[in-house]
CSV table of C-alpha atoms and ligand atoms in Angstrom, one decimal:
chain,number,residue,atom,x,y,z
S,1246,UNK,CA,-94.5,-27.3,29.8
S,1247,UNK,CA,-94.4,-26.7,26.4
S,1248,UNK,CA,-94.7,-23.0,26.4
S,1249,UNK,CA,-91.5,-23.0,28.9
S,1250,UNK,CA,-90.0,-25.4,26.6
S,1251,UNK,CA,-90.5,-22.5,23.4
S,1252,UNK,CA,-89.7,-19.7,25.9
S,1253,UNK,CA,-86.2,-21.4,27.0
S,1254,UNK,CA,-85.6,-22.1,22.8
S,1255,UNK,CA,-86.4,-18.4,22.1
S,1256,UNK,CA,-84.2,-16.5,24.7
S,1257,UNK,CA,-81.1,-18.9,22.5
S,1258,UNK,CA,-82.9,-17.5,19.1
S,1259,UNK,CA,-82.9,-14.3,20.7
S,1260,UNK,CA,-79.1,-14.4,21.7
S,1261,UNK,CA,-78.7,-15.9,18.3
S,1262,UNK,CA,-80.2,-12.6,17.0
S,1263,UNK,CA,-78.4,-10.0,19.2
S,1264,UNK,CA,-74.9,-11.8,18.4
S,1265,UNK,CA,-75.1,-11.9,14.4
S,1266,UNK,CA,-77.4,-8.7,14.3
S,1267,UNK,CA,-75.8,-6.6,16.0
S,1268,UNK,CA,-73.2,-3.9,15.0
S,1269,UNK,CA,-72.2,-3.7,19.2
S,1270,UNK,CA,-72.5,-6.8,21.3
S,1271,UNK,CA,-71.4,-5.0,24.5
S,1272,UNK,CA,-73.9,-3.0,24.1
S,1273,UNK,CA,-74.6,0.6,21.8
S,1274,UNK,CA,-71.9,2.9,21.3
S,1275,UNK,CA,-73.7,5.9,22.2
S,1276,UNK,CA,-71.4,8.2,20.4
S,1277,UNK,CA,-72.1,6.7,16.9
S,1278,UNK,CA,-75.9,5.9,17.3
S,1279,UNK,CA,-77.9,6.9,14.4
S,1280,UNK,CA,-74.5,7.8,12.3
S,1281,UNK,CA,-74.9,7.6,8.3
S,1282,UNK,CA,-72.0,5.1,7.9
S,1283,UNK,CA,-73.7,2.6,10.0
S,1284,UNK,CA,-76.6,0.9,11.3
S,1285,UNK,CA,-78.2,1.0,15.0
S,1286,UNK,CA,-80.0,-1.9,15.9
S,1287,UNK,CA,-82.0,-1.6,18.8
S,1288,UNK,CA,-83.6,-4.3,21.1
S,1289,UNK,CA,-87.3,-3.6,22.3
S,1290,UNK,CA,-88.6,-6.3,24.5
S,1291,UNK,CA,-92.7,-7.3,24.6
S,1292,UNK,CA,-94.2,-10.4,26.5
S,1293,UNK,CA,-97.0,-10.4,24.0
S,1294,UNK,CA,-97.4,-12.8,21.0
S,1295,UNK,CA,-97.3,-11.9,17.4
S,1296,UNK,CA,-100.8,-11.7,16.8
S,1297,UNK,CA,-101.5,-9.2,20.3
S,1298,UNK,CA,-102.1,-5.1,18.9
S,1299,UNK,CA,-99.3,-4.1,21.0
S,1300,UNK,CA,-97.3,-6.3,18.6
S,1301,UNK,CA,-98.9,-5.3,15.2
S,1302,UNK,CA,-98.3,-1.1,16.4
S,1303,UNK,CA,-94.9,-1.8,17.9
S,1304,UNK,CA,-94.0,-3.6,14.3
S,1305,UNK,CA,-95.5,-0.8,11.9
S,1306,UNK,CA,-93.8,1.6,14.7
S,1307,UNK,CA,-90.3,0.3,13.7
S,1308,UNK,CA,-91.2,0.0,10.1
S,1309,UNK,CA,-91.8,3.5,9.6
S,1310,UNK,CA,-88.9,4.7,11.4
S,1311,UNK,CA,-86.4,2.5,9.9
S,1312,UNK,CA,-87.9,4.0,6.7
S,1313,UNK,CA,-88.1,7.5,7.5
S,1314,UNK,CA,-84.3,7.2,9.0
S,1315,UNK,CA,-83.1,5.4,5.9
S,1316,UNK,CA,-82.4,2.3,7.2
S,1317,UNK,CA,-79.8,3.9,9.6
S,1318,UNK,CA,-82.4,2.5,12.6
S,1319,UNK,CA,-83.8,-0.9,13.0
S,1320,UNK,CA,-86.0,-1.6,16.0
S,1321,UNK,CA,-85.7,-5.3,16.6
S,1322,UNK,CA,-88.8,-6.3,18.5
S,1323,UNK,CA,-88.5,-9.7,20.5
S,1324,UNK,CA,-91.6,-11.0,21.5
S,1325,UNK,CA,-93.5,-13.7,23.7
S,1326,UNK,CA,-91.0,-13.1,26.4
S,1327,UNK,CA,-87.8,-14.2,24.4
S,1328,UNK,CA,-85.9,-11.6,25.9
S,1329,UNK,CA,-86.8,-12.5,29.7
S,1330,UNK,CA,-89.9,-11.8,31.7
S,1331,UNK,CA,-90.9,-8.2,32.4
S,1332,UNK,CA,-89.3,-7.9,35.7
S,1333,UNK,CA,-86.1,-8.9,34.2
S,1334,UNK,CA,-86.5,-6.8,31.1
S,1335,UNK,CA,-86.2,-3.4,33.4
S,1336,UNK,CA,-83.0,-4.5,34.8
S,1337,UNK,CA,-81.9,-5.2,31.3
S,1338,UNK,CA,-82.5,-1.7,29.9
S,1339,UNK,CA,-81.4,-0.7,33.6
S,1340,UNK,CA,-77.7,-1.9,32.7
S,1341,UNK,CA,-77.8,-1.5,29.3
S,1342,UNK,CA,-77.6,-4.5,27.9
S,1343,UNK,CA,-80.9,-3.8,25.9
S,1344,UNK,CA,-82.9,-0.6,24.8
S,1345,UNK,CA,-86.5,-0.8,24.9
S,1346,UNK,CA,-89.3,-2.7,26.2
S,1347,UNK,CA,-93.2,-2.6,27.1
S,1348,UNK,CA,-93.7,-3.2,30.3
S,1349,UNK,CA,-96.9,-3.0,32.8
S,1350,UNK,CA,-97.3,0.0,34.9
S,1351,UNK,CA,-96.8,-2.5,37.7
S,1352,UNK,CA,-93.3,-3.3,37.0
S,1353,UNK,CA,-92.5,1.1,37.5
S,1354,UNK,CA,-94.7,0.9,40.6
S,1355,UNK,CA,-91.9,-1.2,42.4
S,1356,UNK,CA,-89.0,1.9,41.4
S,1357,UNK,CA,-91.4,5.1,42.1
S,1358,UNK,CA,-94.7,4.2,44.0
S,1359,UNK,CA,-96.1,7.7,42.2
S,1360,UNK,CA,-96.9,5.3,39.6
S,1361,UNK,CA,-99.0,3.1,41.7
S,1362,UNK,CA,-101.6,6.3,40.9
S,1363,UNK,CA,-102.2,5.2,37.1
S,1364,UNK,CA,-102.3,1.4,38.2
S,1365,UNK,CA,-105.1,2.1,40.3
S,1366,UNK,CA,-108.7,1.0,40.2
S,1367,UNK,CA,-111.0,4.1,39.8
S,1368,UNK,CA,-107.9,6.3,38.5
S,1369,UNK,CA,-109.4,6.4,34.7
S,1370,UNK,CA,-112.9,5.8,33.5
S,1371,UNK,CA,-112.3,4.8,30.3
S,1372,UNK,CA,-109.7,3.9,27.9
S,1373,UNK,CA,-110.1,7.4,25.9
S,1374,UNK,CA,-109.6,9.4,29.3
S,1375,UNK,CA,-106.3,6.7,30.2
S,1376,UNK,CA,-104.9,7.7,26.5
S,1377,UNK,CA,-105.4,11.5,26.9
S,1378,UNK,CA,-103.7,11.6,29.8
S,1379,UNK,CA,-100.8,9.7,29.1
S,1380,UNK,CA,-100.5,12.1,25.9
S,1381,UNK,CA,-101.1,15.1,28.3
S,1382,UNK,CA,-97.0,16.1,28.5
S,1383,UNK,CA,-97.0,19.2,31.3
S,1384,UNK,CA,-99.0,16.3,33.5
S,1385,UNK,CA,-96.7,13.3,32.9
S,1386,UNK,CA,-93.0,14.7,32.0
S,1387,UNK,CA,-92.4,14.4,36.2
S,1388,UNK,CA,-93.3,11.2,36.6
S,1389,UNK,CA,-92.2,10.0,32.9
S,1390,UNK,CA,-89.0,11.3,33.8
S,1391,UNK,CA,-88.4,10.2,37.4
S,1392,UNK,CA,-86.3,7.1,36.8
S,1393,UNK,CA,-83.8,8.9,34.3
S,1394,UNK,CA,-81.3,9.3,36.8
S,1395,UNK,CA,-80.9,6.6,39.2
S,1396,UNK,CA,-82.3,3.6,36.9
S,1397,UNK,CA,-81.1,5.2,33.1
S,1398,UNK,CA,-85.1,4.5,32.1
S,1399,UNK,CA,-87.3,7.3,30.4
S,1400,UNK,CA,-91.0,6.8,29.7
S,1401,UNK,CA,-91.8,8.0,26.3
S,1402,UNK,CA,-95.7,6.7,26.8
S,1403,UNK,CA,-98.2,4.3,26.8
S,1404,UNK,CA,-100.7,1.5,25.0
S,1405,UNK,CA,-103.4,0.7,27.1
S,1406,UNK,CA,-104.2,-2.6,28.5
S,1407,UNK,CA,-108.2,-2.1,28.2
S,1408,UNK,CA,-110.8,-2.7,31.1
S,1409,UNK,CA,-108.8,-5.9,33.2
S,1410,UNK,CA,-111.5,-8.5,34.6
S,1411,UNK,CA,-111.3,-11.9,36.8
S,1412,UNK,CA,-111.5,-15.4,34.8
S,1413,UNK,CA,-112.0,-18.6,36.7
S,1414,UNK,CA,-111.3,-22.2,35.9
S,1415,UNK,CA,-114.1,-23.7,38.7
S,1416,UNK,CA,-117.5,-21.8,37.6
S,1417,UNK,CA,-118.6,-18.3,37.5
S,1418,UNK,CA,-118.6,-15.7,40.2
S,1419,UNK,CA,-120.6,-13.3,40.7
S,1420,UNK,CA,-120.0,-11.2,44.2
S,1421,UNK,CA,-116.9,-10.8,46.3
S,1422,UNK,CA,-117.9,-13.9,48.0
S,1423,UNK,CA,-117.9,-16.2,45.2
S,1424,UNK,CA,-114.2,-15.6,45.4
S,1425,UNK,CA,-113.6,-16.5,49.1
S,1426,UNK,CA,-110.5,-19.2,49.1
S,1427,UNK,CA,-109.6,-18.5,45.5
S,1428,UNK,CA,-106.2,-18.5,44.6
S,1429,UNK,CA,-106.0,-15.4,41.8
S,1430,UNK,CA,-103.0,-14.3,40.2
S,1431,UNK,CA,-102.1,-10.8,40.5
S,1432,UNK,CA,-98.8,-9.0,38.4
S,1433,UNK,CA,-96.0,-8.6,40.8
S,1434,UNK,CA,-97.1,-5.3,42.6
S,1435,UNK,CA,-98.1,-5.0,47.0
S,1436,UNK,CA,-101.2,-2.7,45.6
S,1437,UNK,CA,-102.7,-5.6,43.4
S,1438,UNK,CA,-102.3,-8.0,45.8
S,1439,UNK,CA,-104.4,-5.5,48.1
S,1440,UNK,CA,-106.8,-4.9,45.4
S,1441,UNK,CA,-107.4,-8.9,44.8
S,1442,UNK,CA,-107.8,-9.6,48.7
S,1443,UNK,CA,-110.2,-6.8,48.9
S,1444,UNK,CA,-111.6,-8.2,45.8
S,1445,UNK,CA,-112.3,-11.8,48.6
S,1446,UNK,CA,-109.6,-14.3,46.7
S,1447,UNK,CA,-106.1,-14.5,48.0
S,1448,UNK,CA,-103.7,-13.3,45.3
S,1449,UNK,CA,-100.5,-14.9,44.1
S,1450,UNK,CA,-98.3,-12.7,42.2
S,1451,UNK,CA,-96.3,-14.5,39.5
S,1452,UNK,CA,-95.1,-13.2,35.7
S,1453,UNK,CA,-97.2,-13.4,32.7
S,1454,UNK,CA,-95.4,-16.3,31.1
S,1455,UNK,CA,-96.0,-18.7,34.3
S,1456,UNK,CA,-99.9,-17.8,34.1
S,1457,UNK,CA,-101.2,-20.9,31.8
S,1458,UNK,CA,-99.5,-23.8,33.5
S,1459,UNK,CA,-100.3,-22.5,37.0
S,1460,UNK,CA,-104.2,-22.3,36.6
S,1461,UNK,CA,-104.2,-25.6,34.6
S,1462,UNK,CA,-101.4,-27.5,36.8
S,1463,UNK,CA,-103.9,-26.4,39.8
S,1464,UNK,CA,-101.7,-24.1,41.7
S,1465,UNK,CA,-104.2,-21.4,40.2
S,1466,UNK,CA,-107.8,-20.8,40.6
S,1467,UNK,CA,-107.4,-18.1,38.1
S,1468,UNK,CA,-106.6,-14.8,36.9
S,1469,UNK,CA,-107.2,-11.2,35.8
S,1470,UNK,CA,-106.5,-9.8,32.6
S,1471,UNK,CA,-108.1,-8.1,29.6
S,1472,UNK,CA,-109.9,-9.9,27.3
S,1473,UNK,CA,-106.6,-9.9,24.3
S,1474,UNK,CA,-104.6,-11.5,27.0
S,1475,UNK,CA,-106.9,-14.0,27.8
S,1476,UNK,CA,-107.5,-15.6,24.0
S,1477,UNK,CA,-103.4,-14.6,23.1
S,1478,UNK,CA,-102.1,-16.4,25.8
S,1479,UNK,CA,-104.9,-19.1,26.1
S,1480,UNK,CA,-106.0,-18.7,29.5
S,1481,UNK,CA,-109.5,-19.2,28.3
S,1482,UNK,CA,-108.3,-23.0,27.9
S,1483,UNK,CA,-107.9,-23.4,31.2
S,1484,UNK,CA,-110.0,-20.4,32.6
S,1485,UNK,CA,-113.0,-20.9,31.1
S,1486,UNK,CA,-115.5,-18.6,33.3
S,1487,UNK,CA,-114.7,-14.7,32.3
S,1488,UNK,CA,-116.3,-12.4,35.2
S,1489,UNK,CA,-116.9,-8.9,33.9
S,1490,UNK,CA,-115.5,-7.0,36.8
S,1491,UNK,CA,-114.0,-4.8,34.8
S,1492,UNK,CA,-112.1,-3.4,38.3
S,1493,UNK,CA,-109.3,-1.1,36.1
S,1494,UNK,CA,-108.3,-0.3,33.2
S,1495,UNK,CA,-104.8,-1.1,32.9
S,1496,UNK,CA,-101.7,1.0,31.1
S,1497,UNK,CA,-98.6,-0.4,29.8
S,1498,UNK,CA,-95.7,1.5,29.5
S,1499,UNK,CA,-93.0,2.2,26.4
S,1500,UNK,CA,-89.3,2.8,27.9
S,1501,UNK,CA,-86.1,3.3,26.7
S,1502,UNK,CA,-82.6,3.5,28.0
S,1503,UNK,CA,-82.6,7.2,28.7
S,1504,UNK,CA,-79.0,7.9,27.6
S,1505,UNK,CA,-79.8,6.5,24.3
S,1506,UNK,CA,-82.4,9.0,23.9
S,1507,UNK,CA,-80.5,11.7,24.7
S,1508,UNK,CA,-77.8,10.5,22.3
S,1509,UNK,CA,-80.2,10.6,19.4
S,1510,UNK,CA,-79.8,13.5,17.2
S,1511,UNK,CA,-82.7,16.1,17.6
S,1512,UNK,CA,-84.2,15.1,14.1
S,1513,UNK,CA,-84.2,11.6,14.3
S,1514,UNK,CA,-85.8,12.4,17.8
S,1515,UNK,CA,-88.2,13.9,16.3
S,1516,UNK,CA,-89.0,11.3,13.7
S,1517,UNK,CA,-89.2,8.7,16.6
S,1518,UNK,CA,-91.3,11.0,18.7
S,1519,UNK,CA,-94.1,11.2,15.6
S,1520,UNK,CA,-93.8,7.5,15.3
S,1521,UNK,CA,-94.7,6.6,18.2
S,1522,UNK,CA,-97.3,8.7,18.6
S,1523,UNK,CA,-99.0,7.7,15.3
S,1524,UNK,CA,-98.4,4.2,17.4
S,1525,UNK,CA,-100.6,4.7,20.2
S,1526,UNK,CA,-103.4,5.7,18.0
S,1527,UNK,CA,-103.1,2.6,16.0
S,1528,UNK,CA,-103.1,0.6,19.4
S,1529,UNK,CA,-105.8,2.4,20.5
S,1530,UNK,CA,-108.0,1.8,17.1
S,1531,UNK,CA,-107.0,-1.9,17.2
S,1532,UNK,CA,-107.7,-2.4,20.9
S,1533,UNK,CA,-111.0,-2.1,20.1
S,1534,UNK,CA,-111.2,-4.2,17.4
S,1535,UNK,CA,-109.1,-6.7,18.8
S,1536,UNK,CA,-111.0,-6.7,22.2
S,1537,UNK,CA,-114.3,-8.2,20.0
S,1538,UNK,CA,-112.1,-10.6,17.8
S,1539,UNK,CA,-110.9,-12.1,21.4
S,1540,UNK,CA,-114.7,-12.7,22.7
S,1541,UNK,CA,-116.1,-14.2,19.3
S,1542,UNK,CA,-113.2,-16.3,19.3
S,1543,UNK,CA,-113.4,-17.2,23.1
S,1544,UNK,CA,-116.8,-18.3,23.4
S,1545,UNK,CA,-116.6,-20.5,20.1
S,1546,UNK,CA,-114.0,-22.2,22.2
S,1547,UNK,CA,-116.3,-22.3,24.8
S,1548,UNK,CA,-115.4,-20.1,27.1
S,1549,UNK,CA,-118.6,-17.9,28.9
S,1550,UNK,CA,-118.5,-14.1,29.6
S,1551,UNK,CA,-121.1,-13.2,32.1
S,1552,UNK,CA,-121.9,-10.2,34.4
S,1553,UNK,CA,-121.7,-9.5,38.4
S,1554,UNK,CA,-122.3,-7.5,40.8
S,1555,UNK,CA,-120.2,-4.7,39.9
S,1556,UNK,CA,-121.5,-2.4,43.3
S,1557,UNK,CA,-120.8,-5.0,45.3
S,1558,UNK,CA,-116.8,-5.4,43.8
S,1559,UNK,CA,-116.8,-1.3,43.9
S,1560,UNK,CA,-117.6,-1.1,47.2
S,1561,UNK,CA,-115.0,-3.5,48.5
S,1562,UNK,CA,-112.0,-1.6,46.3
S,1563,UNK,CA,-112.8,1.6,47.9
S,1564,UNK,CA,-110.4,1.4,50.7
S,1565,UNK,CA,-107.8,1.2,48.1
S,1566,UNK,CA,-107.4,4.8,47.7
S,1567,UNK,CA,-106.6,5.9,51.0
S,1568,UNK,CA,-104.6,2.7,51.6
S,1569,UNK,CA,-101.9,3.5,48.7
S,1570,UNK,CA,-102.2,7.6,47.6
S,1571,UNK,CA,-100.6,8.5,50.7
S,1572,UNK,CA,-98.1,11.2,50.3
S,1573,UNK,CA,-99.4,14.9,48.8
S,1574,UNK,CA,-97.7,14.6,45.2
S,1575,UNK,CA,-99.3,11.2,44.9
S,1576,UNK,CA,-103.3,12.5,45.8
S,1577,UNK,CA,-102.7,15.7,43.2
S,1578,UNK,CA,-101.7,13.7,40.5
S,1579,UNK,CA,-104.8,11.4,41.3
S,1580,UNK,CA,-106.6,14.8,41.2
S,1581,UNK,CA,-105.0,16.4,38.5
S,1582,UNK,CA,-106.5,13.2,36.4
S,1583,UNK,CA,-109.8,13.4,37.8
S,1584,UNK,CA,-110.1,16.8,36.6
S,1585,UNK,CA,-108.5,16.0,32.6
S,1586,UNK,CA,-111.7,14.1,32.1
S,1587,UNK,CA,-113.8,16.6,33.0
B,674,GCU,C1,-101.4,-7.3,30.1
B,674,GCU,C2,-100.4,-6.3,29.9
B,674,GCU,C3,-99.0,-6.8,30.0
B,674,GCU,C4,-98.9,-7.5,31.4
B,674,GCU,C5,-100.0,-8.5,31.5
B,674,GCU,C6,-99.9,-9.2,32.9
B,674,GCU,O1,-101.3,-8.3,29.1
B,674,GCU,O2,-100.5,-5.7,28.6
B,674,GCU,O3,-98.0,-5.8,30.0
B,674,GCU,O4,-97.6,-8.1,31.5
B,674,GCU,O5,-101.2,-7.9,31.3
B,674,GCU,O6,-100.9,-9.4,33.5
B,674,GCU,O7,-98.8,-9.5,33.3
């Protein structure tokens, strides 16, 4: 109840912000974006707390661009959901009323199913192969760019979301049947909620914010995340069993109004485009580091990490594949990621 309670006071913060902040309340005047006389505030959405490495890079990313632009940019970043949930924040940048957010590969899934290829289990093998292909420009610039024209979003890249795993509140599982009448919750995407059932739990999709109260109110069994989610937003409270399944490794996305690219002059383009690359290799450093922090601090709490049966959770996925790659351009780029790790 609380957290809703802090949620419902930060979207008013938030507006607060946006009202005294910025230059353009009905939104940017893409004419005069990034002009000498003036400065362009920009709102970038996260559902992540403070203290989450998507956070940390997203904050050192806006630091350094405001710096190397002069001050003529400020990237305001609005965490922990202030902004609205991820769903929502799509539709925000969708109509313009905001610029930038982080959202799951999930949440892209439900415009272009091609996406539904990096949300997949088995797609990547590791975090390193995930990040070289989401850096690997002739591979993504179709699908990066495929929402430009109908929704007014461009993909300008990723921060990964580590190796995602199933945490219980009732006792540890160990095999697909362990999960049998479980009640998991999935992110709001038709090929998770396969992947759960196939998994042997029934899956409730539902957004991030809702996650806490729903395991501990009882309407929840439990969840799947990556270990940084788990300690940042809790769930080990509630969820104390944490099941190394390890059944994908996860991608979140960076987009941006695409017209507000566009209108950016080539340099500061540039600038932006360095940034956030140096971003994504700070994320990816910190992951790691972050990833331990969250299990030492987890099981002092008292929460247990223990293994299962991963064969026996590989071999239920497998119909995935051929359930959701079904059209040609979908199985290629499946392929075509296969093959970068090779
Ligand atoms: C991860 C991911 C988020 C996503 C969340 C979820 O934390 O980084 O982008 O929203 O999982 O399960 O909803």
């Amino acid at each position: 109840m609380i957290r809703r309670i802090f949620a419902a006071a930060g979207v008013t913060v938030a507006l607060g912000l946006t009202m005294s902040s910025c230059a353009n309340l009905g939104g940017l005047n893409l004419e005069t974006v990034g002009n000498e006389d003036q400065v362009t505030y920009v709102k970038l959405a996260l559902n992540q707390t403070e203290t989450h490495p998507s956070y940390i890079a997203l904050d050192n990313f806006s630091q350094r661009f405001e710096e190397r632009t002069d001050g003529r940019w400020v990237i305001d970043i609005f965490p922990n959901e202030q902004l609205g949930s991820q769903q929502e924040v799509v539709q925000f940048i969708s109509s313009g009323a905001i610029e930038m957010a982080i959202v799951s590969g999930t949440q892209l899934e439900n415009l272009n199913k091609d996406f539904q290829v990096l949300n997949m289990p088995t797609t990547f093998s590791s975090i390193d192969h995930q990040m070289s292909v989401i850096r690997d420009q002739d591979l993504m610039e179709p699908i990066f760019t495929s929402l430009e024209e109908r929704d007014n979003i461009t993909v300008i890249g990723g921060f990964t979301q580590g190796t995602r795993n199933i945490y219980t509140k009732g006792g540890a599982i160990t095999k697909p049947e362990d999960l049998a009448g479980l009640k998991i919750r999935v992110q709001e995407s038709d090929m998770h909620i396969r992947m759960i059932e196939l998994m042997g739990a029934s899956a409730t999709p539902l957004s991030y914010g809702e996650v806490y109260t729903a395991i501990q109110s009882g309407v929840l069994d439990g969840a799947e995340n990556n270990e940084v989610s788990y300690t940042t937003q809790q769930h080990n409270e509630v969820a104390p069993f944490f099941n190394r399944t390890e059944h994908l490794v996860g991608l979140d996305y960076m987009i941006m109004r695409a017209d507000l690219r566009e209108a950016m002059s080539d340099e500061d383009r540039a600038i932006f485009d360095e940034e956030w690359d140096n971003a994504m290799t700070d994320h990816t450093e910190l992951w790691a580091v972050e990833t331990d922090r969250a299990i030492a601090e987890a099981e002092a709490d008292g929460a247990t990490f223990s293994d299962v049966d991963r064969e026996a959770f590989e071999e239920a996925l497998a119909p995935i594949r051929e359930e959701f790659l079904t059209t040609d351009l979908q199985n290629k780029l499946y392929d075509d990621i296969q093959e970068a790790q090779e």
